[in-house]
PDB file of C-alpha atoms in Angstrom:
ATOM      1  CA  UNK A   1       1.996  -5.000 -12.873  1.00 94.00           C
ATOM      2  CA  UNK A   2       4.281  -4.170 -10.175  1.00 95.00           C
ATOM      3  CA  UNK A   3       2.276  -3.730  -6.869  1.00 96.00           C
ATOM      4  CA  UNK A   4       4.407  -3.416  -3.669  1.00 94.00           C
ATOM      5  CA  UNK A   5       4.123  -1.752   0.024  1.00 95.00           C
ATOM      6  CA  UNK A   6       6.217   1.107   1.255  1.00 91.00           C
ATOM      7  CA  UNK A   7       6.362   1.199   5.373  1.00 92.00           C
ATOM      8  CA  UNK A   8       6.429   4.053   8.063  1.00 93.00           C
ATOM      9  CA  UNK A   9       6.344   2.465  11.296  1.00 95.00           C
ATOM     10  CA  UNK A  10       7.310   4.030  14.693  1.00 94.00           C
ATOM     11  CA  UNK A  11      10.579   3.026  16.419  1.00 94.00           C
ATOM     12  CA  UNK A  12       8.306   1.226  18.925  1.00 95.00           C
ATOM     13  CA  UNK A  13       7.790  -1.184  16.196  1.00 96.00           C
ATOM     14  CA  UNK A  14      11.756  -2.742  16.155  1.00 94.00           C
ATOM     15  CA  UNK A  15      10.318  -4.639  19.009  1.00 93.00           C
ATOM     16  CA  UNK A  16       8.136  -6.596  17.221  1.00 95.00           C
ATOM     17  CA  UNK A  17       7.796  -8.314  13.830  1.00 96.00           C
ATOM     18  CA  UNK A  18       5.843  -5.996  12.028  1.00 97.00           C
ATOM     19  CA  UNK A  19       8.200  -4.683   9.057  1.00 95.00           C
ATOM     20  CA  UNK A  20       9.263  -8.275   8.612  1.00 96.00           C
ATOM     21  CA  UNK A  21       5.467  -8.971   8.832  1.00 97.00           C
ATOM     22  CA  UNK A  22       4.441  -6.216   5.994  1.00 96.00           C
ATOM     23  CA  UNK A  23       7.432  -6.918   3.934  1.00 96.00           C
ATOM     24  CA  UNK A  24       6.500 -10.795   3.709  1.00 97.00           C
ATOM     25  CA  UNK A  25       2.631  -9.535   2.726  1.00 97.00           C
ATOM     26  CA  UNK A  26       4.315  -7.403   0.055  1.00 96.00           C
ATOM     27  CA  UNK A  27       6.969  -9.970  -1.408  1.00 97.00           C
ATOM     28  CA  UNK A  28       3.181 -12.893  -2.142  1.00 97.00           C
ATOM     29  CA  UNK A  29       1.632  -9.227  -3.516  1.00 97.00           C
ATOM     30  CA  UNK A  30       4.120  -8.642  -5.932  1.00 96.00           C
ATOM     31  CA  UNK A  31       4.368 -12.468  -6.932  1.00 97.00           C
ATOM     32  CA  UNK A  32       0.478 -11.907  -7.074  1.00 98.00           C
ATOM     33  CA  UNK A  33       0.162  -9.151  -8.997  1.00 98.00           C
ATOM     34  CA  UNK A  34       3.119  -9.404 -11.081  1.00 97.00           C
ATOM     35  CA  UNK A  35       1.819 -11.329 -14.364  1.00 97.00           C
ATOM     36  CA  UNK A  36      -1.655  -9.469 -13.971  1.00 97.00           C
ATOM     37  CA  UNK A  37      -2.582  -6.426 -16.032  1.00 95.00           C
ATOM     38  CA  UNK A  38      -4.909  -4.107 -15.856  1.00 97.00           C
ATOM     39  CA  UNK A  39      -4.299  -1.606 -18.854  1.00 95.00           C
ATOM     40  CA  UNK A  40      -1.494   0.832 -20.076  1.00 93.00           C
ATOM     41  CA  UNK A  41      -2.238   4.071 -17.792  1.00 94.00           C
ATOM     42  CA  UNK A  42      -0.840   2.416 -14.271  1.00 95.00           C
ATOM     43  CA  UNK A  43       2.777  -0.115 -14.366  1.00 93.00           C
ATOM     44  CA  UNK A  44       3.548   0.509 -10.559  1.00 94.00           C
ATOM     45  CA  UNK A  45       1.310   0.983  -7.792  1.00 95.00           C
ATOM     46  CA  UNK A  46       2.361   2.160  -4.326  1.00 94.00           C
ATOM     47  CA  UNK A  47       0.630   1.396  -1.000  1.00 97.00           C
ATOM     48  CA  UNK A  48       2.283   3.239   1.900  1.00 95.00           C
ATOM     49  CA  UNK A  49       1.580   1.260   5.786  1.00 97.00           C
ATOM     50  CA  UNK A  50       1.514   4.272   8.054  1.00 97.00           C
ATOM     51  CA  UNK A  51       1.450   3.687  12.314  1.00 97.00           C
ATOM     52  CA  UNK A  52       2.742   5.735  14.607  1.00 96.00           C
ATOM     53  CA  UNK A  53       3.306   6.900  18.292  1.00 95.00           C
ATOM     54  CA  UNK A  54       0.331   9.411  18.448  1.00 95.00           C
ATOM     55  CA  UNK A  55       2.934  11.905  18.978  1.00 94.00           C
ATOM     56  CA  UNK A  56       4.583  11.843  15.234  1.00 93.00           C
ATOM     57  CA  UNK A  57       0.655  11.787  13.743  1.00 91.00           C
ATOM     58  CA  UNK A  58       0.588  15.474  12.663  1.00 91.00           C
ATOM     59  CA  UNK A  59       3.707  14.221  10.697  1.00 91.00           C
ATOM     60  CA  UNK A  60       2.437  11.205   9.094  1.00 91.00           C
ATOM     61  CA  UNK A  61      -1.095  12.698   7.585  1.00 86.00           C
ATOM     62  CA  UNK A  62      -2.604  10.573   5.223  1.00 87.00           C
ATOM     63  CA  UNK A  63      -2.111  12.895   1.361  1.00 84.00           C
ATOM     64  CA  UNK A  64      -4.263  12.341  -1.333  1.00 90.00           C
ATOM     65  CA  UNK A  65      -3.253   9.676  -4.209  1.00 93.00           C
ATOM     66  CA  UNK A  66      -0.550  10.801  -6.078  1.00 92.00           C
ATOM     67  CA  UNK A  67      -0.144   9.562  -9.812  1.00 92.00           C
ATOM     68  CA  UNK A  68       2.548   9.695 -11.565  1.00 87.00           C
ATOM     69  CA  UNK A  69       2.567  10.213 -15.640  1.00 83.00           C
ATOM     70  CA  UNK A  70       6.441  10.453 -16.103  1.00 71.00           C
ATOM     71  CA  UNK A  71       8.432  12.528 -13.232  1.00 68.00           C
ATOM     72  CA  UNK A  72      11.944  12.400 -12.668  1.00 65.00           C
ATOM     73  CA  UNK A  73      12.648  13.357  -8.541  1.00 66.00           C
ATOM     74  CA  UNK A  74      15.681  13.746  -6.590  1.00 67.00           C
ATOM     75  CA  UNK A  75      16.113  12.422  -3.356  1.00 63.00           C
ATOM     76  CA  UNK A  76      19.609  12.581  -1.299  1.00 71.00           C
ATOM     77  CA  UNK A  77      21.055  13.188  -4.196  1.00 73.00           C
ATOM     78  CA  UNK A  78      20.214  10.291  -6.297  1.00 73.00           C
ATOM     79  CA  UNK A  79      17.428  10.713  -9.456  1.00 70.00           C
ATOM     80  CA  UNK A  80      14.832   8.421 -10.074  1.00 68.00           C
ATOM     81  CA  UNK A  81      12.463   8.271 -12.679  1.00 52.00           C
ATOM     82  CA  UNK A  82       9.025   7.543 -11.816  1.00 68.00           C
ATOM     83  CA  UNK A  83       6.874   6.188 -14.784  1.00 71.00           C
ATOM     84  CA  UNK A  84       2.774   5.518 -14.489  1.00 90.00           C
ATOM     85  CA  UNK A  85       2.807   4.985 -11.021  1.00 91.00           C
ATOM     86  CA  UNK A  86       0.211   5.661  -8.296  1.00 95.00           C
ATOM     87  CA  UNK A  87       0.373   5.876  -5.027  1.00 94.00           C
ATOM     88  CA  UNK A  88      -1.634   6.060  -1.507  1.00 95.00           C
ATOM     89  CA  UNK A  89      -1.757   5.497   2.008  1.00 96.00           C
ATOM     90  CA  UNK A  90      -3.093   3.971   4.685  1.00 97.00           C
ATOM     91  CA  UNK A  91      -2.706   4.589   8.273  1.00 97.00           C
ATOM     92  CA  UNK A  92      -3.394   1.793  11.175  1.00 97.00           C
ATOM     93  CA  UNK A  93      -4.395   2.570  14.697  1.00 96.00           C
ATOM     94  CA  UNK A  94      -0.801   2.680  16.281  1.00 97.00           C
ATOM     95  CA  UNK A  95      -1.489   0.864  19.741  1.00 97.00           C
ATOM     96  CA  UNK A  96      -3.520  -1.789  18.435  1.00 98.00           C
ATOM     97  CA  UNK A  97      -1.824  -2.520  15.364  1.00 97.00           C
ATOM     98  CA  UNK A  98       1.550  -2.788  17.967  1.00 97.00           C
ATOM     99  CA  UNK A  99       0.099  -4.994  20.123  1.00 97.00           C
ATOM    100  CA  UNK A 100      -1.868  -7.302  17.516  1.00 97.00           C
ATOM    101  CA  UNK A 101      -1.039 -11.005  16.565  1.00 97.00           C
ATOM    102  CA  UNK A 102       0.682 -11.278  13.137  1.00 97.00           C
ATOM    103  CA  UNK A 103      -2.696 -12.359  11.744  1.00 97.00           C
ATOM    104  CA  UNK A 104      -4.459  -9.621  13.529  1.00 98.00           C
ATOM    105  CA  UNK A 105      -1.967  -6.801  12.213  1.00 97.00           C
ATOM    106  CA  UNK A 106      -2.062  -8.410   8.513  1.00 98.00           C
ATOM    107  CA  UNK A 107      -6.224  -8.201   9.042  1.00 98.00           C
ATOM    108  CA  UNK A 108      -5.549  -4.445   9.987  1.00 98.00           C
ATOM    109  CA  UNK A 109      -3.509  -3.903   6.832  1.00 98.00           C
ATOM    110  CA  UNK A 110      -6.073  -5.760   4.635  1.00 98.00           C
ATOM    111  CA  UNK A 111      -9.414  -4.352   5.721  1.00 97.00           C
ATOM    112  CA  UNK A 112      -8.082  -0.870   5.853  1.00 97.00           C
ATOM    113  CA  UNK A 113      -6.442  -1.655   1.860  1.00 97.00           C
ATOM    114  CA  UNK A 114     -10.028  -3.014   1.089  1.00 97.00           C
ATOM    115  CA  UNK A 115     -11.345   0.635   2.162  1.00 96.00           C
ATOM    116  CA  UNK A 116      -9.529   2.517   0.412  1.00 96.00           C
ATOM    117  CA  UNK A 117      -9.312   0.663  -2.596  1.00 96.00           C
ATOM    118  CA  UNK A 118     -13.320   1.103  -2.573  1.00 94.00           C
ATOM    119  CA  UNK A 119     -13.417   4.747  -2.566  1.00 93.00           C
ATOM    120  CA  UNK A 120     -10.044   5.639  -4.575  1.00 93.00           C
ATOM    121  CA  UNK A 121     -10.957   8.340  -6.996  1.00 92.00           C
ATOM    122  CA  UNK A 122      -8.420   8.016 -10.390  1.00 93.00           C
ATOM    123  CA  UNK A 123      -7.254  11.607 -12.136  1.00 92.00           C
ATOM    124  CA  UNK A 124      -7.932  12.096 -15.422  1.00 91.00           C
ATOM    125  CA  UNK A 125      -4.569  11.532 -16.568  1.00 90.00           C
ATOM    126  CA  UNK A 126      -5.756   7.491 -16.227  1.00 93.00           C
ATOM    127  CA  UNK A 127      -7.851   6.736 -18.983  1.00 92.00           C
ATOM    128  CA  UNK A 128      -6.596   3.136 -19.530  1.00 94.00           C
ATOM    129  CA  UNK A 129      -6.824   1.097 -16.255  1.00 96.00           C
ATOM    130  CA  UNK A 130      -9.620  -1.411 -14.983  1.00 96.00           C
ATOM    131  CA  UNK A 131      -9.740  -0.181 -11.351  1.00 94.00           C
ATOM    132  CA  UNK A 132     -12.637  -2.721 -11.091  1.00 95.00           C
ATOM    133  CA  UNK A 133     -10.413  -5.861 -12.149  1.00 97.00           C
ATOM    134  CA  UNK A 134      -7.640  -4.643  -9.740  1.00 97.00           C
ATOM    135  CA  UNK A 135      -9.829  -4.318  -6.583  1.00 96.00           C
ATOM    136  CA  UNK A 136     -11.702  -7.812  -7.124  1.00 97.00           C
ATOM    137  CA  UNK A 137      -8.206  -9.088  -7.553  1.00 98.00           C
ATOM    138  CA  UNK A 138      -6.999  -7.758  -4.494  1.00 97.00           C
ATOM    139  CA  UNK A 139     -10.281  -8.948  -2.833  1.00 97.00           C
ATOM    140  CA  UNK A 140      -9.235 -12.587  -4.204  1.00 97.00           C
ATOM    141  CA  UNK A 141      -5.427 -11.935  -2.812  1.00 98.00           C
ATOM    142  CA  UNK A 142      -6.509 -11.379   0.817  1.00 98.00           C
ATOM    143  CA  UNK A 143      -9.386 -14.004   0.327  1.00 97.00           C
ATOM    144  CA  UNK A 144      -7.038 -16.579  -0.297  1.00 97.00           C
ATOM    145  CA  UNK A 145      -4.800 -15.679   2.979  1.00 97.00           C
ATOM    146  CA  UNK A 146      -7.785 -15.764   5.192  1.00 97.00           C
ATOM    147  CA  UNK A 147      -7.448 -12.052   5.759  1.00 97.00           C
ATOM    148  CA  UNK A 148     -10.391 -10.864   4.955  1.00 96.00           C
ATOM    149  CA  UNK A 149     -14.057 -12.330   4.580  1.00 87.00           C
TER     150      UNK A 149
END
């Protein structure tokens, strides 16, 4: 199963390590999660890293989960065809997420994952997909990097 993170981070954030941070956490996710399956309804799942300036947050609201059955979109010109994919967000504090340690910011991302993963509501459309499986295994993912308890 392909698992991966998508980012929104304020320009404030160039100053730090932070994408670098989240993109490292997302390459071990997807070598994580890769061989692992958890049923035919869901091949890609999406987990968008929201923080920014207070100023941009009427911008950046957090949407509901989004799945997609089989949707082609167009973006800039260029189509892509999304297949049994789901996706959601999460949003992090802004100042204390920019001013946190590397472990402290990856703690951020992981509790507030852990959240949402507990109270994720799946549409109809997925009838084949062990939701249970997929959050113990992300339990066991940040488990094993000390980021959670």
């Amino acid at each position: 199963m392909e698992v991966t993170f998508g980012q929104s981070l304020s320009i404030e954030f160039k100053q730090t390590t932070k994408n670098e941070e989240i993109r490292e956490l997302s390459d071990k996710l997807e070598s994580f999660f890769k061989p692992r399956n958890y049923g035919l309804s869901i091949e890609s799942y999406i987990i968008g890293v929201i923080s920014v300036h207070p100023n941009f947050d009427p911008f950046f609201t957090i949407m509901k989960p989004k799945y997609f059955d089989d949707t082609i979109e167009i973006h800039d010109g260029i189509e892509a065809h999304i297949y049994k994919s789901f996706e959601f967000n999460i949003k992090l504090d802004f100042q204390p997420f920019l001013n946190s340690t590397k472990e402290e910011g990856l703690k951020m991302v992981a509790s507030e994952i852990m959240k949402a993963l507990s109270s994720i509501k799946y549409p109809k459309k997925v009838t084949d997909f062990n939701g249970t499986a997929f959050h113990r295994d992300f339990e066991c993912f940040f488990r094993d990097l000390n980021l959670i308890k």
